[in-house]
Every structure is written in structure tokens, then in C-alpha cells.
Amino acid sequence: MLRATARLRAASGSPLTPGPGPYQVFDRKAKALQKQRAVLRQNGERSRTVDYLRDEAADRLMERFWDIKRNFGTILDFGSGSGHFSRLLTPDKVQKSILYDSSALTLNRDQADQFQVATSRIHADEERLLETVGEQSYDAIVSCLTMHWVNDLPGVLTQIQRALKPDGLFLGCMLGGETLFELRTALQLAQLEREGGISPHVSPMTDTRDVSNLLGRAGFTLLTVDIDEVKVNYPSMWELVEDLRDMGESNAILGRRPFLHRDTLAAASAIYKAMHGENGEEGESVPATFQIIYMIGWKPGPEQRQPLERGTGEVNLKDVLET
């Protein structure tokens, strides 16, 4: 989300090529390289230290998964990272989880003995799902905090729908448009003050109002979309920036500037503290807000329960509300 300070070159052997869709906002090769560099720091220990955000999102996603009273055979953990969601699965709910991610190092960071269910791994580009897996292959597809880096989100949702078996489940979460609004504001004000203009340093994200429409366009039914927030406090803006880097969440917008001036960053840190700083029992800190959009959709199937036609109800809603 925050830009890296050095130019990124594509990793050799990367499965990423420009996507087939018309929307090109993010540099997917740069994003894969950022994730790989994050895993390489301190032999993966730094990336484990900053698992807190994805682990929290996976926990909340798992609560929604358990609310679905159905057992599943094989599921696909789409954009799995190191398997934050799949680590929470149990054999009485799922038989096997297939981890799917564009970064080989991230995908293979943790050993198979850390999972309670059988697993296998696919190293491939999330934007080219149907070039790797077949249609109608999975009982469920789950995605935890990866789809905010997809260029053609409508196209990817359509591929997910086609990869599901009839009456298959899609359960996902992604970062929403209000994520890191504190950091975005501080950077923009600092750039205006020091450089006389602004450029994007926090990546654009999907608005919550668009998600239901996108799921419907992709062919999903029985939609559920809700929003949650995770607030994390940091000693200062600098620790936030460092953690974003170690998460592999640095900015990857195409055409981004290669660096931010040090004095602009210093000004942004001061503005961040002045506008959002807090004094608590543990001392001064600054909050960072991560807005998470949760979504559920089902692929139509012949045995799927359907809503009754309008006018066939036998109970008057007015009578129910009055009692």
C-alpha cells in the first residue's frame, strides 16, 4: 500500500504476465517481488511478526465459514499467502485445501505440518485462474485479503464463479476504500506542503457499494456483503510503514514514483501525529484503520434453494411487526 523506496524489477521465472482484461492499475510483477522480499527478511521471521492483520481477517472470515451448515470436500484458498485461512480449517469441515498464490516463497513459507487438513499448493497468477484450474472443480473458493491487488476484479470474480461446482460457495474478504485513510491524508498534505502537488502513494481500493454489483455481474446469487474494521496502533507512522513493507503490502501502482523525499516523509509523520495521535496508558501512538469487506456468494445450482415468487407469502409482515 505504501510505495517501496527502490525500483522493483520483475523476478525471473515469475508466472505473471499482463492480464487479459482492459484494467491495468497495479504492477503484478512488482507485487510478487515485494511479497517474496518480505518472506526473505530474517528467514521469514519478519513476515511472521506482521501476520497479525491477515490472521485477524482469517479469524473473522472463519466465523462466517462456520455459520454455513455444510461440509466441503476440496476448497481452493485463492491468493492464500502462507495459508492464514487454511491453517484454521479442521477435518470435520473440509477434507482438503489447495493453496494458490502468485509468490512461490510466500506460498511455501510454512510447512505442511502446520495445517490440520490435507493441503497442496499451486504457484500461479490469481488473474489467470482458469488457465491453471478447470471449470466446476471446487466445492468452495475462499480468498483472504488478496483481491485488492487484482487489476480486473470483475473478470477474476467471473473466473472464480466458473471454477466452482454448481451450488458452490465463494467466501472472501478484501481491503476496502477507507483503509489507511489516516496515512493517505497525511501523505497528501505533506506532499502539498513540501512539493506543491500530490501523487498516489496509497493504492486505490474497491468501494463497498460496488462489491454486490460485481458479484451479481459475475453470476453469483444469494449475496451477503458486510463491512468490518481493524484498528491497529503504532508508536509512529514509521513503524506502520515498516510493517506494511514486511507484509508485502507496499504500493504497486503502475507508473508510481520510485521514492518519497525524506523531508516529505518527516512532514507526513508530524501531520499524522498531529491529526490522529492518541495518548493512552502505553504512551503516545497513532492509529491505522484497515477496512475489510466480507462477501459471500453462491454459484447457481439445480438443488439450490430459491426465494418464493412475489405475492406467494402467507404471513403479513405488518402483522408480525405489530406483535
PDB file of C-alpha atoms in Angstrom:
ATOM      1  CA  MET A   1       0.000   0.000   0.000  1.00  0.00           C
ATOM      2  CA  LEU A   2       2.844   2.411   0.751  1.00  0.00           C
ATOM      3  CA  ARG A   3       5.319   2.762  -2.089  1.00  0.00           C
ATOM      4  CA  ALA A   4       8.640   0.978  -1.931  1.00  0.00           C
ATOM      5  CA  THR A   5      11.647   3.287  -1.925  1.00  0.00           C
ATOM      6  CA  ALA A   6      13.566   1.409  -4.577  1.00  0.00           C
ATOM      7  CA  ARG A   7      12.654   0.451  -8.122  1.00  0.00           C
ATOM      8  CA  LEU A   8      11.437  -3.100  -8.397  1.00  0.00           C
ATOM      9  CA  ARG A   9      12.490  -5.450 -11.142  1.00  0.00           C
ATOM     10  CA  ALA A  10      10.476  -8.491 -12.150  1.00  0.00           C
ATOM     11  CA  ALA A  11      11.654 -11.732 -10.596  1.00  0.00           C
ATOM     12  CA  SER A  12      12.967 -14.307 -13.045  1.00  0.00           C
ATOM     13  CA  GLY A  13      10.678 -17.262 -13.538  1.00  0.00           C
ATOM     14  CA  SER A  14       7.613 -15.318 -12.400  1.00  0.00           C
ATOM     15  CA  PRO A  15       4.291 -16.706 -13.650  1.00  0.00           C
ATOM     16  CA  LEU A  16       2.937 -13.188 -14.013  1.00  0.00           C
ATOM     17  CA  THR A  17       2.235 -11.654 -17.396  1.00  0.00           C
ATOM     18  CA  PRO A  18      -0.030  -8.737 -18.249  1.00  0.00           C
ATOM     19  CA  GLY A  19      -3.604  -9.800 -17.636  1.00  0.00           C
ATOM     20  CA  PRO A  20      -6.073 -10.270 -20.483  1.00  0.00           C
ATOM     21  CA  GLY A  21      -8.559  -7.697 -19.138  1.00  0.00           C
ATOM     22  CA  PRO A  22      -8.681  -3.984 -20.016  1.00  0.00           C
ATOM     23  CA  TYR A  23      -7.945  -2.787 -16.480  1.00  0.00           C
ATOM     24  CA  GLN A  24      -4.276  -2.311 -15.603  1.00  0.00           C
ATOM     25  CA  VAL A  25      -3.811  -0.395 -12.353  1.00  0.00           C
ATOM     26  CA  PHE A  26      -1.252  -2.496 -10.478  1.00  0.00           C
ATOM     27  CA  ASP A  27       2.174  -3.832 -11.423  1.00  0.00           C
ATOM     28  CA  ARG A  28       1.620  -7.509 -10.673  1.00  0.00           C
ATOM     29  CA  LYS A  29       5.278  -8.461 -11.138  1.00  0.00           C
ATOM     30  CA  ALA A  30       6.346  -5.789  -8.664  1.00  0.00           C
ATOM     31  CA  LYS A  31       3.739  -7.026  -6.198  1.00  0.00           C
ATOM     32  CA  ALA A  32       5.001 -10.626  -6.403  1.00  0.00           C
ATOM     33  CA  LEU A  33       8.565  -9.395  -5.874  1.00  0.00           C
ATOM     34  CA  GLN A  34       7.522  -7.326  -2.849  1.00  0.00           C
ATOM     35  CA  LYS A  35       5.916 -10.404  -1.293  1.00  0.00           C
ATOM     36  CA  GLN A  36       8.996 -12.511  -1.970  1.00  0.00           C
ATOM     37  CA  ARG A  37      11.324  -9.913  -0.450  1.00  0.00           C
ATOM     38  CA  ALA A  38       9.114  -9.759   2.622  1.00  0.00           C
ATOM     39  CA  VAL A  39       9.469 -13.512   3.152  1.00  0.00           C
ATOM     40  CA  LEU A  40      13.255 -13.377   2.708  1.00  0.00           C
ATOM     41  CA  ARG A  41      13.793 -10.862   5.533  1.00  0.00           C
ATOM     42  CA  GLN A  42      15.261 -12.674   8.547  1.00  0.00           C
ATOM     43  CA  ASN A  43      14.396 -16.048   7.012  1.00  0.00           C
ATOM     44  CA  GLY A  44      10.684 -15.349   7.170  1.00  0.00           C
ATOM     45  CA  GLU A  45      10.573 -14.225  10.800  1.00  0.00           C
ATOM     46  CA  ARG A  46       9.722 -10.620   9.942  1.00  0.00           C
ATOM     47  CA  SER A  47       6.786 -11.694   7.787  1.00  0.00           C
ATOM     48  CA  ARG A  48       5.535 -13.929  10.614  1.00  0.00           C
ATOM     49  CA  THR A  49       5.753 -10.987  13.027  1.00  0.00           C
ATOM     50  CA  VAL A  50       3.371  -8.958  10.858  1.00  0.00           C
ATOM     51  CA  ASP A  51       0.883 -11.782  10.262  1.00  0.00           C
ATOM     52  CA  TYR A  52      -1.439 -10.108  12.782  1.00  0.00           C
ATOM     53  CA  LEU A  53      -3.614  -8.377  10.163  1.00  0.00           C
ATOM     54  CA  ARG A  54      -4.143 -11.391   7.918  1.00  0.00           C
ATOM     55  CA  ASP A  55      -4.585 -13.682  10.914  1.00  0.00           C
ATOM     56  CA  GLU A  56      -7.296 -11.398  12.312  1.00  0.00           C
ATOM     57  CA  ALA A  57      -9.064 -11.225   8.944  1.00  0.00           C
ATOM     58  CA  ALA A  58      -8.807 -15.024   8.599  1.00  0.00           C
ATOM     59  CA  ASP A  59     -10.329 -15.496  12.069  1.00  0.00           C
ATOM     60  CA  ARG A  60     -13.299 -13.290  11.186  1.00  0.00           C
ATOM     61  CA  LEU A  61     -13.678 -14.987   7.815  1.00  0.00           C
ATOM     62  CA  MET A  62     -13.641 -18.383   9.519  1.00  0.00           C
ATOM     63  CA  GLU A  63     -16.525 -17.301  11.765  1.00  0.00           C
ATOM     64  CA  ARG A  64     -18.613 -16.735   8.641  1.00  0.00           C
ATOM     65  CA  PHE A  65     -17.441 -20.057   7.198  1.00  0.00           C
ATOM     66  CA  TRP A  66     -18.604 -21.954  10.289  1.00  0.00           C
ATOM     67  CA  ASP A  67     -22.005 -20.271  10.063  1.00  0.00           C
ATOM     68  CA  ILE A  68     -22.546 -22.170   6.808  1.00  0.00           C
ATOM     69  CA  LYS A  69     -24.039 -25.513   7.809  1.00  0.00           C
ATOM     70  CA  ARG A  70     -22.358 -27.598   5.176  1.00  0.00           C
ATOM     71  CA  ASN A  71     -19.217 -29.721   4.931  1.00  0.00           C
ATOM     72  CA  PHE A  72     -16.885 -29.395   1.956  1.00  0.00           C
ATOM     73  CA  GLY A  73     -14.626 -31.772   0.068  1.00  0.00           C
ATOM     74  CA  THR A  74     -11.903 -29.760  -1.678  1.00  0.00           C
ATOM     75  CA  ILE A  75     -11.664 -25.994  -1.414  1.00  0.00           C
ATOM     76  CA  LEU A  76      -9.350 -23.515  -3.110  1.00  0.00           C
ATOM     77  CA  ASP A  77      -7.609 -20.930  -0.921  1.00  0.00           C
ATOM     78  CA  PHE A  78      -7.297 -18.223  -3.580  1.00  0.00           C
ATOM     79  CA  GLY A  79      -4.409 -15.802  -3.022  1.00  0.00           C
ATOM     80  CA  SER A  80      -3.619 -17.796   0.079  1.00  0.00           C
ATOM     81  CA  GLY A  81      -0.313 -16.218   1.037  1.00  0.00           C
ATOM     82  CA  SER A  82       1.231 -18.621   3.516  1.00  0.00           C
ATOM     83  CA  GLY A  83      -2.186 -20.127   4.327  1.00  0.00           C
ATOM     84  CA  HIS A  84      -3.655 -17.930   7.079  1.00  0.00           C
ATOM     85  CA  PHE A  85      -7.201 -19.197   6.455  1.00  0.00           C
ATOM     86  CA  SER A  86      -6.324 -22.801   5.674  1.00  0.00           C
ATOM     87  CA  ARG A  87      -4.426 -23.162   8.956  1.00  0.00           C
ATOM     88  CA  LEU A  88      -7.754 -22.699  10.772  1.00  0.00           C
ATOM     89  CA  LEU A  89      -9.574 -25.463   8.881  1.00  0.00           C
ATOM     90  CA  THR A  90     -10.480 -28.726  10.606  1.00  0.00           C
ATOM     91  CA  PRO A  91     -11.107 -32.179   9.060  1.00  0.00           C
ATOM     92  CA  ASP A  92     -14.714 -32.270  10.225  1.00  0.00           C
ATOM     93  CA  LYS A  93     -15.476 -29.269   7.984  1.00  0.00           C
ATOM     94  CA  VAL A  94     -13.109 -29.634   4.996  1.00  0.00           C
ATOM     95  CA  GLN A  95     -11.233 -32.606   3.585  1.00  0.00           C
ATOM     96  CA  LYS A  96      -8.548 -30.760   1.609  1.00  0.00           C
ATOM     97  CA  SER A  97      -7.406 -27.197   0.927  1.00  0.00           C
ATOM     98  CA  ILE A  98      -5.420 -26.170  -2.125  1.00  0.00           C
ATOM     99  CA  LEU A  99      -3.296 -23.070  -1.543  1.00  0.00           C
ATOM    100  CA  TYR A 100      -2.986 -20.822  -4.614  1.00  0.00           C
ATOM    101  CA  ASP A 101      -0.685 -17.770  -4.741  1.00  0.00           C
ATOM    102  CA  SER A 102       1.468 -15.793  -7.173  1.00  0.00           C
ATOM    103  CA  SER A 103       4.510 -15.746  -4.844  1.00  0.00           C
ATOM    104  CA  ALA A 104       6.298 -19.082  -4.547  1.00  0.00           C
ATOM    105  CA  LEU A 105       8.252 -18.074  -1.443  1.00  0.00           C
ATOM    106  CA  THR A 106       5.142 -16.849   0.347  1.00  0.00           C
ATOM    107  CA  LEU A 107       3.214 -19.957  -0.690  1.00  0.00           C
ATOM    108  CA  ASN A 108       5.867 -22.293   0.726  1.00  0.00           C
ATOM    109  CA  ARG A 109       6.852 -20.300   3.810  1.00  0.00           C
ATOM    110  CA  ASP A 110       5.197 -22.682   6.283  1.00  0.00           C
ATOM    111  CA  GLN A 111       5.417 -26.457   6.395  1.00  0.00           C
ATOM    112  CA  ALA A 112       2.505 -28.848   5.846  1.00  0.00           C
ATOM    113  CA  ASP A 113       2.528 -29.973   9.499  1.00  0.00           C
ATOM    114  CA  GLN A 114       1.116 -26.558  10.489  1.00  0.00           C
ATOM    115  CA  PHE A 115      -2.213 -27.448   8.828  1.00  0.00           C
ATOM    116  CA  GLN A 116      -4.861 -29.748  10.260  1.00  0.00           C
ATOM    117  CA  VAL A 117      -6.251 -30.742   6.841  1.00  0.00           C
ATOM    118  CA  ALA A 118      -4.554 -32.143   3.761  1.00  0.00           C
ATOM    119  CA  THR A 119      -3.038 -29.433   1.561  1.00  0.00           C
ATOM    120  CA  SER A 120      -1.370 -28.948  -1.795  1.00  0.00           C
ATOM    121  CA  ARG A 121      -0.006 -25.784  -3.403  1.00  0.00           C
ATOM    122  CA  ILE A 122      -0.306 -24.084  -6.785  1.00  0.00           C
ATOM    123  CA  HIS A 123       2.069 -21.291  -7.784  1.00  0.00           C
ATOM    124  CA  ALA A 124       0.211 -19.238 -10.388  1.00  0.00           C
ATOM    125  CA  ASP A 125      -1.186 -15.798 -11.164  1.00  0.00           C
ATOM    126  CA  GLU A 126      -4.511 -15.052  -9.495  1.00  0.00           C
ATOM    127  CA  GLU A 127      -5.648 -13.119 -12.564  1.00  0.00           C
ATOM    128  CA  ARG A 128      -5.325 -16.263 -14.724  1.00  0.00           C
ATOM    129  CA  LEU A 129      -7.173 -18.765 -12.577  1.00  0.00           C
ATOM    130  CA  LEU A 130      -8.867 -20.725 -15.374  1.00  0.00           C
ATOM    131  CA  GLU A 131      -5.549 -21.219 -17.154  1.00  0.00           C
ATOM    132  CA  THR A 132      -4.454 -23.280 -14.141  1.00  0.00           C
ATOM    133  CA  VAL A 133      -7.596 -24.964 -12.803  1.00  0.00           C
ATOM    134  CA  GLY A 134     -10.587 -26.416 -14.605  1.00  0.00           C
ATOM    135  CA  GLU A 135     -14.160 -25.213 -14.570  1.00  0.00           C
ATOM    136  CA  GLN A 136     -16.523 -26.681 -11.973  1.00  0.00           C
ATOM    137  CA  SER A 137     -13.582 -28.012  -9.945  1.00  0.00           C
ATOM    138  CA  TYR A 138     -14.182 -26.898  -6.348  1.00  0.00           C
ATOM    139  CA  ASP A 139     -16.873 -27.108  -3.704  1.00  0.00           C
ATOM    140  CA  ALA A 140     -15.787 -23.737  -2.319  1.00  0.00           C
ATOM    141  CA  ILE A 141     -13.292 -20.988  -3.079  1.00  0.00           C
ATOM    142  CA  VAL A 142     -12.072 -18.740  -0.281  1.00  0.00           C
ATOM    143  CA  SER A 143      -9.989 -15.576  -0.591  1.00  0.00           C
ATOM    144  CA  CYS A 144      -8.458 -13.729   2.379  1.00  0.00           C
ATOM    145  CA  LEU A 145      -7.021 -10.233   1.825  1.00  0.00           C
ATOM    146  CA  THR A 146      -5.585 -10.580  -1.655  1.00  0.00           C
ATOM    147  CA  MET A 147      -8.181  -9.329  -4.148  1.00  0.00           C
ATOM    148  CA  HIS A 148      -7.416  -5.645  -3.536  1.00  0.00           C
ATOM    149  CA  TRP A 149      -4.326  -6.188  -5.738  1.00  0.00           C
ATOM    150  CA  VAL A 150      -6.292  -7.606  -8.689  1.00  0.00           C
ATOM    151  CA  ASN A 151      -6.487  -5.432 -11.809  1.00  0.00           C
ATOM    152  CA  ASP A 152      -9.649  -6.827 -13.396  1.00  0.00           C
ATOM    153  CA  LEU A 153     -11.795  -7.642 -10.376  1.00  0.00           C
ATOM    154  CA  PRO A 154     -14.987  -8.339 -12.409  1.00  0.00           C
ATOM    155  CA  GLY A 155     -13.054 -10.751 -14.606  1.00  0.00           C
ATOM    156  CA  VAL A 156     -11.472 -12.564 -11.664  1.00  0.00           C
ATOM    157  CA  LEU A 157     -14.840 -12.960  -9.927  1.00  0.00           C
ATOM    158  CA  THR A 158     -16.234 -14.450 -13.129  1.00  0.00           C
ATOM    159  CA  GLN A 159     -13.339 -16.934 -13.263  1.00  0.00           C
ATOM    160  CA  ILE A 160     -13.969 -17.886  -9.630  1.00  0.00           C
ATOM    161  CA  GLN A 161     -17.648 -18.464 -10.379  1.00  0.00           C
ATOM    162  CA  ARG A 162     -16.786 -20.710 -13.320  1.00  0.00           C
ATOM    163  CA  ALA A 163     -14.248 -22.694 -11.253  1.00  0.00           C
ATOM    164  CA  LEU A 164     -16.919 -23.557  -8.679  1.00  0.00           C
ATOM    165  CA  LYS A 165     -19.144 -26.604  -8.878  1.00  0.00           C
ATOM    166  CA  PRO A 166     -22.905 -25.926  -9.090  1.00  0.00           C
ATOM    167  CA  ASP A 167     -24.178 -24.594  -5.760  1.00  0.00           C
ATOM    168  CA  GLY A 168     -20.552 -23.891  -4.814  1.00  0.00           C
ATOM    169  CA  LEU A 169     -19.569 -21.258  -2.265  1.00  0.00           C
ATOM    170  CA  PHE A 170     -17.400 -18.182  -2.709  1.00  0.00           C
ATOM    171  CA  LEU A 171     -16.336 -16.608   0.582  1.00  0.00           C
ATOM    172  CA  GLY A 172     -13.889 -13.734   0.552  1.00  0.00           C
ATOM    173  CA  CYS A 173     -12.610 -10.593   2.181  1.00  0.00           C
ATOM    174  CA  MET A 174     -10.609  -7.703   0.806  1.00  0.00           C
ATOM    175  CA  LEU A 175      -9.431  -4.293   1.937  1.00  0.00           C
ATOM    176  CA  GLY A 176     -11.944  -1.510   1.289  1.00  0.00           C
ATOM    177  CA  GLY A 177     -11.594   2.083   0.190  1.00  0.00           C
ATOM    178  CA  GLU A 178     -11.359   3.586   3.696  1.00  0.00           C
ATOM    179  CA  THR A 179      -8.256   1.540   4.508  1.00  0.00           C
ATOM    180  CA  LEU A 180      -5.348   3.670   5.790  1.00  0.00           C
ATOM    181  CA  PHE A 181      -7.240   6.929   5.333  1.00  0.00           C
ATOM    182  CA  GLU A 182      -5.056   8.424   8.072  1.00  0.00           C
ATOM    183  CA  LEU A 183      -1.866   7.639   6.166  1.00  0.00           C
ATOM    184  CA  ARG A 184      -3.353   8.760   2.853  1.00  0.00           C
ATOM    185  CA  THR A 185      -4.361  12.141   4.282  1.00  0.00           C
ATOM    186  CA  ALA A 186      -1.018  12.742   5.988  1.00  0.00           C
ATOM    187  CA  LEU A 187       0.957  11.936   2.831  1.00  0.00           C
ATOM    188  CA  GLN A 188      -1.189  14.149   0.632  1.00  0.00           C
ATOM    189  CA  LEU A 189      -0.936  17.134   2.965  1.00  0.00           C
ATOM    190  CA  ALA A 190       2.817  16.664   3.375  1.00  0.00           C
ATOM    191  CA  GLN A 191       3.355  16.493  -0.370  1.00  0.00           C
ATOM    192  CA  LEU A 192       1.291  19.597  -0.974  1.00  0.00           C
ATOM    193  CA  GLU A 193       3.323  21.449   1.625  1.00  0.00           C
ATOM    194  CA  ARG A 194       6.801  20.283   0.566  1.00  0.00           C
ATOM    195  CA  GLU A 195       6.436  19.573  -3.160  1.00  0.00           C
ATOM    196  CA  GLY A 196       3.457  21.653  -4.292  1.00  0.00           C
ATOM    197  CA  GLY A 197       1.449  18.694  -5.617  1.00  0.00           C
ATOM    198  CA  ILE A 198       0.365  15.146  -4.882  1.00  0.00           C
ATOM    199  CA  SER A 199       0.810  11.710  -6.413  1.00  0.00           C
ATOM    200  CA  PRO A 200      -0.751   8.410  -5.290  1.00  0.00           C
ATOM    201  CA  HIS A 201       1.183   6.647  -2.537  1.00  0.00           C
ATOM    202  CA  VAL A 202      -1.656   4.540  -1.131  1.00  0.00           C
ATOM    203  CA  SER A 203      -3.228   2.180  -3.636  1.00  0.00           C
ATOM    204  CA  PRO A 204      -6.839   2.678  -4.778  1.00  0.00           C
ATOM    205  CA  MET A 205      -9.288   0.103  -3.425  1.00  0.00           C
ATOM    206  CA  THR A 206     -12.801  -1.036  -4.172  1.00  0.00           C
ATOM    207  CA  ASP A 207     -15.700   0.884  -2.696  1.00  0.00           C
ATOM    208  CA  THR A 208     -18.032  -1.223  -0.589  1.00  0.00           C
ATOM    209  CA  ARG A 209     -21.049  -0.143  -2.657  1.00  0.00           C
ATOM    210  CA  ASP A 210     -19.584  -1.787  -5.755  1.00  0.00           C
ATOM    211  CA  VAL A 211     -18.988  -5.272  -4.365  1.00  0.00           C
ATOM    212  CA  SER A 212     -22.592  -6.515  -4.507  1.00  0.00           C
ATOM    213  CA  ASN A 213     -22.923  -5.319  -8.105  1.00  0.00           C
ATOM    214  CA  LEU A 214     -19.679  -7.023  -9.082  1.00  0.00           C
ATOM    215  CA  LEU A 215     -20.737 -10.324  -7.505  1.00  0.00           C
ATOM    216  CA  GLY A 216     -24.100 -10.168  -9.263  1.00  0.00           C
ATOM    217  CA  ARG A 217     -22.467  -9.421 -12.622  1.00  0.00           C
ATOM    218  CA  ALA A 218     -20.185 -12.428 -12.127  1.00  0.00           C
ATOM    219  CA  GLY A 219     -23.217 -14.714 -11.786  1.00  0.00           C
ATOM    220  CA  PHE A 220     -23.352 -15.240  -8.026  1.00  0.00           C
ATOM    221  CA  THR A 221     -26.657 -15.476  -6.155  1.00  0.00           C
ATOM    222  CA  LEU A 222     -27.768 -15.298  -2.507  1.00  0.00           C
ATOM    223  CA  LEU A 223     -25.300 -12.495  -1.866  1.00  0.00           C
ATOM    224  CA  THR A 224     -24.155 -11.240   1.522  1.00  0.00           C
ATOM    225  CA  VAL A 225     -21.783  -8.291   1.898  1.00  0.00           C
ATOM    226  CA  ASP A 226     -20.750  -6.673   5.160  1.00  0.00           C
ATOM    227  CA  ILE A 227     -18.013  -4.382   6.427  1.00  0.00           C
ATOM    228  CA  ASP A 228     -15.700  -4.590   9.390  1.00  0.00           C
ATOM    229  CA  GLU A 229     -12.766  -2.551  10.640  1.00  0.00           C
ATOM    230  CA  VAL A 230      -9.485  -3.482  12.275  1.00  0.00           C
ATOM    231  CA  LYS A 231      -7.677  -0.651  14.048  1.00  0.00           C
ATOM    232  CA  VAL A 232      -4.022  -1.082  14.926  1.00  0.00           C
ATOM    233  CA  ASN A 233      -1.998   1.369  16.994  1.00  0.00           C
ATOM    234  CA  TYR A 234       1.649   2.062  16.220  1.00  0.00           C
ATOM    235  CA  PRO A 235       4.256   4.146  18.077  1.00  0.00           C
ATOM    236  CA  SER A 236       4.537   6.372  14.983  1.00  0.00           C
ATOM    237  CA  MET A 237       3.997   6.408  11.234  1.00  0.00           C
ATOM    238  CA  TRP A 238       7.445   4.882  10.710  1.00  0.00           C
ATOM    239  CA  GLU A 239       6.514   1.586  12.368  1.00  0.00           C
ATOM    240  CA  LEU A 240       3.373   1.417  10.244  1.00  0.00           C
ATOM    241  CA  VAL A 241       5.390   1.913   7.059  1.00  0.00           C
ATOM    242  CA  GLU A 242       7.872  -0.768   8.133  1.00  0.00           C
ATOM    243  CA  ASP A 243       5.117  -3.276   8.878  1.00  0.00           C
ATOM    244  CA  LEU A 244       3.418  -2.630   5.528  1.00  0.00           C
ATOM    245  CA  ARG A 245       6.714  -3.381   3.803  1.00  0.00           C
ATOM    246  CA  ASP A 246       7.193  -6.588   5.780  1.00  0.00           C
ATOM    247  CA  MET A 247       3.631  -7.647   4.930  1.00  0.00           C
ATOM    248  CA  GLY A 248       4.454  -7.272   1.230  1.00  0.00           C
ATOM    249  CA  GLU A 249       1.843  -4.502   1.066  1.00  0.00           C
ATOM    250  CA  SER A 250       3.955  -1.704  -0.405  1.00  0.00           C
ATOM    251  CA  ASN A 251       2.411   0.310  -3.210  1.00  0.00           C
ATOM    252  CA  ALA A 252       2.421  -1.336  -6.647  1.00  0.00           C
ATOM    253  CA  ILE A 253       0.546   1.176  -8.808  1.00  0.00           C
ATOM    254  CA  LEU A 254       1.765   1.292 -12.403  1.00  0.00           C
ATOM    255  CA  GLY A 255       3.747   4.467 -13.108  1.00  0.00           C
ATOM    256  CA  ARG A 256       4.445   5.140  -9.450  1.00  0.00           C
ATOM    257  CA  ARG A 257       7.303   7.408  -8.458  1.00  0.00           C
ATOM    258  CA  PRO A 258      10.320   5.391  -7.267  1.00  0.00           C
ATOM    259  CA  PHE A 259      10.704   7.159  -3.905  1.00  0.00           C
ATOM    260  CA  LEU A 260       9.424   9.775  -1.475  1.00  0.00           C
ATOM    261  CA  HIS A 261      11.731  12.540  -0.264  1.00  0.00           C
ATOM    262  CA  ARG A 262      12.853  12.112   3.311  1.00  0.00           C
ATOM    263  CA  ASP A 263      11.655  15.562   4.337  1.00  0.00           C
ATOM    264  CA  THR A 264       8.216  14.824   2.869  1.00  0.00           C
ATOM    265  CA  LEU A 265       8.010  11.630   4.923  1.00  0.00           C
ATOM    266  CA  ALA A 266       9.125  13.513   8.040  1.00  0.00           C
ATOM    267  CA  ALA A 267       6.407  16.103   7.442  1.00  0.00           C
ATOM    268  CA  ALA A 268       3.846  13.333   6.888  1.00  0.00           C
ATOM    269  CA  SER A 269       4.827  11.731  10.190  1.00  0.00           C
ATOM    270  CA  ALA A 270       4.338  15.019  12.026  1.00  0.00           C
ATOM    271  CA  ILE A 271       0.968  15.640  10.342  1.00  0.00           C
ATOM    272  CA  TYR A 272      -0.161  12.092  11.086  1.00  0.00           C
ATOM    273  CA  LYS A 273       0.649  12.547  14.772  1.00  0.00           C
ATOM    274  CA  ALA A 274      -0.984  15.986  14.953  1.00  0.00           C
ATOM    275  CA  MET A 275      -4.215  14.876  13.262  1.00  0.00           C
ATOM    276  CA  HIS A 276      -4.651  11.344  14.635  1.00  0.00           C
ATOM    277  CA  GLY A 277      -2.251  10.921  17.558  1.00  0.00           C
ATOM    278  CA  GLU A 278      -3.547   9.352  20.766  1.00  0.00           C
ATOM    279  CA  ASN A 279      -2.321   9.331  24.361  1.00  0.00           C
ATOM    280  CA  GLY A 280      -3.049   6.083  26.145  1.00  0.00           C
ATOM    281  CA  GLU A 281      -1.813   4.055  29.076  1.00  0.00           C
ATOM    282  CA  GLU A 282       1.099   2.787  26.996  1.00  0.00           C
ATOM    283  CA  GLY A 283       2.121   6.242  25.804  1.00  0.00           C
ATOM    284  CA  GLU A 284       1.687   8.112  22.540  1.00  0.00           C
ATOM    285  CA  SER A 285       0.567   6.232  19.445  1.00  0.00           C
ATOM    286  CA  VAL A 286      -1.083   6.704  16.065  1.00  0.00           C
ATOM    287  CA  PRO A 287      -3.964   4.529  14.784  1.00  0.00           C
ATOM    288  CA  ALA A 288      -4.187   2.864  11.376  1.00  0.00           C
ATOM    289  CA  THR A 289      -7.592   1.747  10.103  1.00  0.00           C
ATOM    290  CA  PHE A 290      -7.983  -1.308   7.875  1.00  0.00           C
ATOM    291  CA  GLN A 291     -11.486  -1.517   6.415  1.00  0.00           C
ATOM    292  CA  ILE A 292     -12.336  -5.097   5.451  1.00  0.00           C
ATOM    293  CA  ILE A 293     -15.169  -6.023   3.092  1.00  0.00           C
ATOM    294  CA  TYR A 294     -16.549  -9.545   3.603  1.00  0.00           C
ATOM    295  CA  MET A 295     -18.537 -11.174   0.817  1.00  0.00           C
ATOM    296  CA  ILE A 296     -20.468 -14.411   0.293  1.00  0.00           C
ATOM    297  CA  GLY A 297     -21.901 -15.619  -2.993  1.00  0.00           C
ATOM    298  CA  TRP A 298     -23.193 -18.910  -4.338  1.00  0.00           C
ATOM    299  CA  LYS A 299     -22.986 -20.354  -7.807  1.00  0.00           C
ATOM    300  CA  PRO A 300     -26.469 -21.298  -9.052  1.00  0.00           C
ATOM    301  CA  GLY A 301     -27.291 -24.998  -8.973  1.00  0.00           C
ATOM    302  CA  PRO A 302     -30.341 -27.191  -9.598  1.00  0.00           C
ATOM    303  CA  GLU A 303     -30.693 -28.088  -5.914  1.00  0.00           C
ATOM    304  CA  GLN A 304     -30.141 -24.586  -4.597  1.00  0.00           C
ATOM    305  CA  ARG A 305     -32.994 -23.183  -2.559  1.00  0.00           C
ATOM    306  CA  GLN A 306     -34.782 -20.345  -4.321  1.00  0.00           C
ATOM    307  CA  PRO A 307     -36.790 -17.452  -2.892  1.00  0.00           C
ATOM    308  CA  LEU A 308     -40.541 -17.719  -3.346  1.00  0.00           C
ATOM    309  CA  GLU A 309     -42.183 -15.675  -6.064  1.00  0.00           C
ATOM    310  CA  ARG A 310     -43.538 -12.317  -5.074  1.00  0.00           C
ATOM    311  CA  GLY A 311     -47.093 -12.477  -3.724  1.00  0.00           C
ATOM    312  CA  THR A 312     -46.933 -16.080  -2.532  1.00  0.00           C
ATOM    313  CA  GLY A 313     -46.302 -15.239   1.129  1.00  0.00           C
ATOM    314  CA  GLU A 314     -48.860 -16.455   3.658  1.00  0.00           C
ATOM    315  CA  VAL A 315     -47.932 -14.143   6.561  1.00  0.00           C
ATOM    316  CA  ASN A 316     -48.438 -10.404   6.524  1.00  0.00           C
ATOM    317  CA  LEU A 317     -45.207  -8.678   7.551  1.00  0.00           C
ATOM    318  CA  LYS A 318     -47.212  -5.812   9.049  1.00  0.00           C
ATOM    319  CA  ASP A 319     -48.919  -8.217  11.467  1.00  0.00           C
ATOM    320  CA  VAL A 320     -45.547  -9.641  12.534  1.00  0.00           C
ATOM    321  CA  LEU A 321     -44.042  -6.215  13.198  1.00  0.00           C
ATOM    322  CA  GLU A 322     -47.066  -5.046  15.185  1.00  0.00           C
ATOM    323  CA  THR A 323     -46.854  -8.016  17.540  1.00  0.00           C
TER     324      THR A 323
END
